[in-house]
Structure formats: structure tokens, C-alpha cells
PDB file of C-alpha atoms in Angstrom:
ATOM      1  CA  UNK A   5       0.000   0.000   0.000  1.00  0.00           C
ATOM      2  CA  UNK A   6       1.757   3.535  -0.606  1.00  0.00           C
ATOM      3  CA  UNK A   7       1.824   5.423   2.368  1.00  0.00           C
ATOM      4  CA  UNK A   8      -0.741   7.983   2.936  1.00  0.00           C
ATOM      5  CA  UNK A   9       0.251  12.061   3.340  1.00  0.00           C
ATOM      6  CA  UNK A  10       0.064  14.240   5.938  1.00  0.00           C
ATOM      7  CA  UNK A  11      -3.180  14.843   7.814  1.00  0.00           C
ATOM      8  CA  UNK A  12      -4.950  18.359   7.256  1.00  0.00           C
ATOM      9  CA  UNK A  13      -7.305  19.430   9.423  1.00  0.00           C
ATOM     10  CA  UNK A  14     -10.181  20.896   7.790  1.00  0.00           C
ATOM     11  CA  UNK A  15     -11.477  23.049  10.776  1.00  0.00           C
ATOM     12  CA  UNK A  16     -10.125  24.628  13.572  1.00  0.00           C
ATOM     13  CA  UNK A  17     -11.320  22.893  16.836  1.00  0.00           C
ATOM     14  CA  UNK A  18     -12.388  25.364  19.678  1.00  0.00           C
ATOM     15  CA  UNK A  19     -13.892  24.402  23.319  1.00  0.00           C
ATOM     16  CA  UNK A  20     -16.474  27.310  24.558  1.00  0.00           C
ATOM     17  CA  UNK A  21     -14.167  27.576  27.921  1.00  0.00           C
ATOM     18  CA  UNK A  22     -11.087  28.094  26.261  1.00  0.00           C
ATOM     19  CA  UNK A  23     -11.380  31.775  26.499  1.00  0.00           C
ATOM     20  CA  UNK A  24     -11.723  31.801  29.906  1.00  0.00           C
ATOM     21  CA  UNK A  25      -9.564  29.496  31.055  1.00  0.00           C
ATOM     22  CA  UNK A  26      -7.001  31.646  29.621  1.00  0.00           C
ATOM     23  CA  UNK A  27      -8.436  34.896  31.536  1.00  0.00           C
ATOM     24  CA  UNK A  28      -8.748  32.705  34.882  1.00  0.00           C
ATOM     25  CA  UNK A  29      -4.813  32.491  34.507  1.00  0.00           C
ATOM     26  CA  UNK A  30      -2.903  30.176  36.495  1.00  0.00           C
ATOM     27  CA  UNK A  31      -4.664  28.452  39.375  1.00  0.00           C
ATOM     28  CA  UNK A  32      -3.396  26.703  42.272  1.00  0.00           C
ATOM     29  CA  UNK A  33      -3.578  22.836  42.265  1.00  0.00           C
ATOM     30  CA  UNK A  34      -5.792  22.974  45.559  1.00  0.00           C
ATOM     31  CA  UNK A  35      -8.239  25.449  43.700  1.00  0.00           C
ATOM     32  CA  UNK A  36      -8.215  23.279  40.555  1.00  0.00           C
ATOM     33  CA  UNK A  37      -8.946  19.834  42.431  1.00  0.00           C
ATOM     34  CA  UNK A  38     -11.714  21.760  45.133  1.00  0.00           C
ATOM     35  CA  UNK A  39     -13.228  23.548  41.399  1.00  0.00           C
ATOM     36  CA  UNK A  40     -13.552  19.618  39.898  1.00  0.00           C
ATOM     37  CA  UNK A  41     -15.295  17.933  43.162  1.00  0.00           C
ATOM     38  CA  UNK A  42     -17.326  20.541  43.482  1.00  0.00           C
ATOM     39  CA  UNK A  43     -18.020  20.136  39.703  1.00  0.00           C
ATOM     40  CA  UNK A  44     -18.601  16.838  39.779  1.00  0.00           C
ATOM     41  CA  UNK A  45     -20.847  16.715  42.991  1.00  0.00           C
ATOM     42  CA  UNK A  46     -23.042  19.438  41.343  1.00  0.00           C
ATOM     43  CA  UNK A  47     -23.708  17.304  38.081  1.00  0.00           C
ATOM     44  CA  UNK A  48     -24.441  13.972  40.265  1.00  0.00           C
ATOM     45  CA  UNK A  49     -27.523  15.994  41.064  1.00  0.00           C
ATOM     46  CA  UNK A  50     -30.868  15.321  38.784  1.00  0.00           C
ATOM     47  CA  UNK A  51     -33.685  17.232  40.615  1.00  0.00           C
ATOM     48  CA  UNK A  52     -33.309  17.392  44.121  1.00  0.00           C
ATOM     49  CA  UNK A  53     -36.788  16.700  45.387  1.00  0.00           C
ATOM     50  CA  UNK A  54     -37.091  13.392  43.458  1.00  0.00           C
ATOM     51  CA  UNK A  55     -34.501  12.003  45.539  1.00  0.00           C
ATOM     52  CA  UNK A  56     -32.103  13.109  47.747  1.00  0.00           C
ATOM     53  CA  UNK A  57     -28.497  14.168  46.982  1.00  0.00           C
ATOM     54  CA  UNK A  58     -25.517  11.456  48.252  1.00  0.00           C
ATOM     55  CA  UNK A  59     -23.082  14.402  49.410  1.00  0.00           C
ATOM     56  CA  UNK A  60     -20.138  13.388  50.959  1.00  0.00           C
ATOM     57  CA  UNK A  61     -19.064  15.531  54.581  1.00  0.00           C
ATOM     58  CA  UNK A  62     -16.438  17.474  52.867  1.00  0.00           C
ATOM     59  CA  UNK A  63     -15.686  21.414  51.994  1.00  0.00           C
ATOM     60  CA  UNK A  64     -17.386  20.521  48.303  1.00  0.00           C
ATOM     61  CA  UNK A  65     -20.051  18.484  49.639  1.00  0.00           C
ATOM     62  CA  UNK A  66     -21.443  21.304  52.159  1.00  0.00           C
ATOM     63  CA  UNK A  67     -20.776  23.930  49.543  1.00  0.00           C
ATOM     64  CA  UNK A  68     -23.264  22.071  47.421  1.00  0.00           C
ATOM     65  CA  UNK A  69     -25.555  21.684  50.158  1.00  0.00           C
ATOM     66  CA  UNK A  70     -25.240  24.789  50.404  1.00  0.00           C
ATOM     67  CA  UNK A  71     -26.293  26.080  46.893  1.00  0.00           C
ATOM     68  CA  UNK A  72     -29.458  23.557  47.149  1.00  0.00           C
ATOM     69  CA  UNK A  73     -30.955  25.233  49.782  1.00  0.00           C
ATOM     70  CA  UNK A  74     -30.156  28.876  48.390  1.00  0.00           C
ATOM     71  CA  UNK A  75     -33.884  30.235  47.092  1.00  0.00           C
ATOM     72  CA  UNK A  76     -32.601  31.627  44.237  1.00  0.00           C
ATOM     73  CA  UNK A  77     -30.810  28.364  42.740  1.00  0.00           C
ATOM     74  CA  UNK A  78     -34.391  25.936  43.499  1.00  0.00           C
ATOM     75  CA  UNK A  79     -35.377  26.649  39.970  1.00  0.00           C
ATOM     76  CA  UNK A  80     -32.378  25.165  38.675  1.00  0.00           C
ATOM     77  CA  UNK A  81     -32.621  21.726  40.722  1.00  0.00           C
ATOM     78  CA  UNK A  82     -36.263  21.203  42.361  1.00  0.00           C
ATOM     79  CA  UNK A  83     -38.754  20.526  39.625  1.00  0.00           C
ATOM     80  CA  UNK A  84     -41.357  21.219  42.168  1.00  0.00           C
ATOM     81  CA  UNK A  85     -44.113  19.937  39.301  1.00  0.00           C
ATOM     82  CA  UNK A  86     -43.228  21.669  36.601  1.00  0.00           C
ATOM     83  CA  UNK A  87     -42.970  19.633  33.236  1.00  0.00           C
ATOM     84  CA  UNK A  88     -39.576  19.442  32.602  1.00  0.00           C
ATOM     85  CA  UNK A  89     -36.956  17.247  30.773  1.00  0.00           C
ATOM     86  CA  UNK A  90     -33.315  17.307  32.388  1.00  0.00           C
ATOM     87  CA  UNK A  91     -29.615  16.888  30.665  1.00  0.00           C
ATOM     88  CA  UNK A  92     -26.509  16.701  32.580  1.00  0.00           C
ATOM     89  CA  UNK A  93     -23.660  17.242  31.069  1.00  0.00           C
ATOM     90  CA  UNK A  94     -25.161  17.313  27.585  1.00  0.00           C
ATOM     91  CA  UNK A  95     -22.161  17.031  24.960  1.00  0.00           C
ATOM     92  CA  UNK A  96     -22.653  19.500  21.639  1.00  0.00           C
ATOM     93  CA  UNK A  97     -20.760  19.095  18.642  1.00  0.00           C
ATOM     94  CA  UNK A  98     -21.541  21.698  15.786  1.00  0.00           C
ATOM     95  CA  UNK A  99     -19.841  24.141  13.336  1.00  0.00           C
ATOM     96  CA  UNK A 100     -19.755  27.614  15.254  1.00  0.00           C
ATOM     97  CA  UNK A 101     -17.945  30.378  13.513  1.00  0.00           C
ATOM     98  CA  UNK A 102     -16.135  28.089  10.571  1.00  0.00           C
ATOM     99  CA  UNK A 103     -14.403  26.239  13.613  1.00  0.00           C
ATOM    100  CA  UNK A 104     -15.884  22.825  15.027  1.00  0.00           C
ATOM    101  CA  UNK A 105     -17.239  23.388  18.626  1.00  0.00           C
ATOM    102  CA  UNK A 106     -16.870  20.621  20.906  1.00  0.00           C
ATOM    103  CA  UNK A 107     -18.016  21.140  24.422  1.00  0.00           C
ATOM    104  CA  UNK A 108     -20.898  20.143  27.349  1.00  0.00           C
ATOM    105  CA  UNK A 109     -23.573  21.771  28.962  1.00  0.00           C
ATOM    106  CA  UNK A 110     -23.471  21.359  32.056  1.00  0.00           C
ATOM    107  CA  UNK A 111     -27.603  21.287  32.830  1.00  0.00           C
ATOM    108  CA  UNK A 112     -29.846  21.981  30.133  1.00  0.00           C
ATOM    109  CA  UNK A 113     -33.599  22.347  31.251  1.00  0.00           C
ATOM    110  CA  UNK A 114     -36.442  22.585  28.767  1.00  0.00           C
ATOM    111  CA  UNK A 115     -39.492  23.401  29.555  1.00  0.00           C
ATOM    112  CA  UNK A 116     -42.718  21.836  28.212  1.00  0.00           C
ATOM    113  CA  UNK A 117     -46.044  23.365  27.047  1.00  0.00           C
ATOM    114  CA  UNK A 118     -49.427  21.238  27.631  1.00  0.00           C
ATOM    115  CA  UNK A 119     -49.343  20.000  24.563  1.00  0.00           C
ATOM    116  CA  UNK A 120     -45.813  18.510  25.159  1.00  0.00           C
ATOM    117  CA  UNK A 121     -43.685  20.992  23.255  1.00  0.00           C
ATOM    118  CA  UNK A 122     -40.592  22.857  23.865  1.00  0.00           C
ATOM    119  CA  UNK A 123     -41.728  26.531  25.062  1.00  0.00           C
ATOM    120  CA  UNK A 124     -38.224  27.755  27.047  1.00  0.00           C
ATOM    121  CA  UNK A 125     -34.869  26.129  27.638  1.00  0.00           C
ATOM    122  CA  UNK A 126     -32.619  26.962  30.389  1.00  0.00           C
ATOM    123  CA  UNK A 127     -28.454  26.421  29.507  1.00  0.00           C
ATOM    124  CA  UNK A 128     -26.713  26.053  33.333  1.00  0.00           C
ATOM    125  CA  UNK A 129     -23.105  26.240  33.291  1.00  0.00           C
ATOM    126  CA  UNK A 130     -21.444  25.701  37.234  1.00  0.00           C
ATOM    127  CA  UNK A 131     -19.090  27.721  37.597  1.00  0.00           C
ATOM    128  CA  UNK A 132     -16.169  27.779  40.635  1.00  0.00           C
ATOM    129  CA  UNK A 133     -13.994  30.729  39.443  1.00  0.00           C
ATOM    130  CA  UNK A 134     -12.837  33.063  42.199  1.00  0.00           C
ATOM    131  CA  UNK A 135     -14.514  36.474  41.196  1.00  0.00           C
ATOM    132  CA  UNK A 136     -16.095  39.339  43.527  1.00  0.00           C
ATOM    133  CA  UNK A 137     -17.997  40.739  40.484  1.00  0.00           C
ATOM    134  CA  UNK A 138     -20.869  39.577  38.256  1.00  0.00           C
ATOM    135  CA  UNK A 139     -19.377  41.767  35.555  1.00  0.00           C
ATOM    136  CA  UNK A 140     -15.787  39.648  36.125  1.00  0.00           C
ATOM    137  CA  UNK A 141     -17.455  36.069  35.445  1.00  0.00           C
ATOM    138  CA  UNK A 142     -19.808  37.901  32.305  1.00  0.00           C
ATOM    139  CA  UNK A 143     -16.431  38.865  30.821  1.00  0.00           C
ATOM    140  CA  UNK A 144     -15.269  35.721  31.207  1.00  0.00           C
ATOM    141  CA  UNK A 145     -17.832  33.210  30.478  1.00  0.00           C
ATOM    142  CA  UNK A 146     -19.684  34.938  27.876  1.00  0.00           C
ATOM    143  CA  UNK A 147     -18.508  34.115  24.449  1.00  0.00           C
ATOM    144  CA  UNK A 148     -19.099  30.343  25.823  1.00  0.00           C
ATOM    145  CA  UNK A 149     -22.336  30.900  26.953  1.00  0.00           C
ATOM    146  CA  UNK A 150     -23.297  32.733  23.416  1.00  0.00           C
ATOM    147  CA  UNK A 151     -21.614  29.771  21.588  1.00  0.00           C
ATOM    148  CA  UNK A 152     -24.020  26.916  23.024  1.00  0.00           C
ATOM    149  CA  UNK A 153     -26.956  29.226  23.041  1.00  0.00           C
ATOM    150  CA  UNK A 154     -26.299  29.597  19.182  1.00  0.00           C
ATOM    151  CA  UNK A 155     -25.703  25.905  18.470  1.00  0.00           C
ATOM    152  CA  UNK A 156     -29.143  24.960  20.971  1.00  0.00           C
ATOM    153  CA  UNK A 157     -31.258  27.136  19.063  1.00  0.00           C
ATOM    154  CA  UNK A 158     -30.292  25.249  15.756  1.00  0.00           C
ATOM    155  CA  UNK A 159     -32.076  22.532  17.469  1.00  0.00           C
ATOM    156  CA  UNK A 160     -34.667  24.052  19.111  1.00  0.00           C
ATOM    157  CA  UNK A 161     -35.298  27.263  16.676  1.00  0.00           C
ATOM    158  CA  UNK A 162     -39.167  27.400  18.274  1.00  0.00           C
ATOM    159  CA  UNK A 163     -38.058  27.567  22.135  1.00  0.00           C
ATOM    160  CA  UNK A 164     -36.736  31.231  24.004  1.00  0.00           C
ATOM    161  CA  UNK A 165     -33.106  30.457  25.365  1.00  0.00           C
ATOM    162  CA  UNK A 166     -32.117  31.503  28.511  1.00  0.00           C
ATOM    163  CA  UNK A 167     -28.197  31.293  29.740  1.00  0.00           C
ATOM    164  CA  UNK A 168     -27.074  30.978  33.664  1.00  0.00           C
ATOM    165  CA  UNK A 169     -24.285  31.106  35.528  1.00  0.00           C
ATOM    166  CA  UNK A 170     -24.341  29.172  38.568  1.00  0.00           C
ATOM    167  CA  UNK A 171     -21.466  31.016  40.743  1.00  0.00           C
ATOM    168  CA  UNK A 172     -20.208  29.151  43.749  1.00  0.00           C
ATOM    169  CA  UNK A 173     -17.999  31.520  44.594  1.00  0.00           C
ATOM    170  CA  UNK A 174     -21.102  34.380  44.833  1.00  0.00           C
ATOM    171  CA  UNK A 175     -23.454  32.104  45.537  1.00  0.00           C
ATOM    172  CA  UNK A 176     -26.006  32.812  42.784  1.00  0.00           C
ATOM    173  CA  UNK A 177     -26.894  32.409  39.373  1.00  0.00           C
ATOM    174  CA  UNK A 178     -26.800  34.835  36.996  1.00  0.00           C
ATOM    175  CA  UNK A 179     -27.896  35.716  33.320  1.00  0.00           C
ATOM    176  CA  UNK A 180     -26.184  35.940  30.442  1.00  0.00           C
TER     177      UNK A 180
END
């Protein structure tokens, strides 16, 4: 067989967060390892008053305990009747601005008419940066934010699109 050439790429391949991990700048081990627990504790979570959430006795664990009973993040994890459908960690693959996008969402709600169809759609990205502003984490965590909201509405071109924030660090969600 004659040996094939050299690979091309076609695309450019770009992850939503890249952009902001580069703003975030270095962070310390600790911070990194405390950001991924507390990451990973958050997405074990489907909706918290179908069943209660395993969290282990540890800084993460009571910082997500935390966030659940926080009034302003129920929406996010209590169904509390509402007819809803629940991702975790739904991956997205599209074309976004000539380059191929390859990234998750961390919770993506939609929200269901009567009839059974798609009326609103909530994109829920955790995140643990250390910030003391809301304008600080827009900066950063925008252009992501904009990217999956693009690529979600190719699917779901009938539904409004809303984009959150969930800040551990401020203890809220908020809007993009």
C-alpha cells in the first residue's frame, strides 16, 4: 500500500471555555482539584426533590448543600411539578464560527407546554472561578455561553433560550 500524506485538518477545533480558562490564569492545584469535586458533585444531582443528593461531609459536599438550599438556585434543581426534561452534562458538537465546537452543557432544562412541546430552555453552566464581580465572570464566560446558546437554538429554533451562571464563589446564578 503507498503510504498515505500528511493529515490536514479541515477546521479549527475550539472548546467554549477556552477563552476563559485563559483569563482565569494560572490556578493553584488545591483550587483546581476543590473547582472539579465541586463540579462533579453538582452534576451527580438530577432534581433534588425526586430524591435526595448522596453528598459526601467534605468542603465541596457542604458547599453544594449549600447552593441547594439557596432560594434563588431551586429553579435550577427542584422541579417542584413543573414539566420538565433534564440533561446533565449534555455534549454539543456543531460548526460555530467556521471552527468545530466541541463542548458540554453542564444542565440543560427545557421546559414543556401542555401539549408537550418545547416553550423555554434553560443552559446552566457551574461555575467555581474566584470572582467578587458579576461583571468579572460575564467577561469571562460569555462568548461560551453565546456559543451553546447559538448551536441549541439550531435545534430548538421554536423555544426562548435563557443562559445561567451558577457562581459558587457568589453564591447565585446569573444571566447571560
Amino acid at each position: 500500500d503507498p503510504p498515505l500524506g500528511a493529515a490536514t485538518p479541515r477546521r479549527e477545533r475550539s472548546t467554549p471555555s477556552m477563552r476563559a480558562r485563559r483569563a482565569r490564569g494560572k490556578e493553584s492545584d488545591e483550587a483546581i482539584a476543590f473547582g472539579r469535586e465541586t463540579h462533579r458533585l453538582l452534576e451527580s444531582i438530577g432534581w433534588a426533590d425526586d430524591m435526595a443528593a448522596d453528598l459526601p461531609n467534605s468542603a465541596e459536599g457542604s458547599l453544594v448543600r449549600e447552593l441547594l438550599s439557596d432560594p434563588s438556585l431551586r429553579p435550577f434543581f427542584f422541579r417542584d411539578g413543573r414539566a420538565l426534561t433534564l440533561f446533565v452534562e449534555q455534549p454539543i458538537e456543531a460548526i460555530h464560527d467556521g471552527k468545530w465546537l466541541s463542548g458540554a452543557i453542564d444542565r440543560m432544562i427545557l421546559h414543556r407546554a401542555a401539549d408537550g412541546s418545547i416553550e423555554k430552555i434553560d443552559l446552566i453552566d457551574f461555575k467555581t472561578d474566584a470572582v467578587t464581580e458579576i461583571p468579572q465572570l460575564r467577561e469571562r464566560h460569555q462568548e461560551q455561553m453565546d456559543a451553546y446558546r447559538e448551536v441549541i437554538s439550531r435545534v430548538y429554533p421554536e423555544a426562548a433560550i435563557s443562559a445561567f451562571l451558577i457562581s459558587t464563589t457568589l453564591r447565585r446564578p446569573v444571566e447571560i
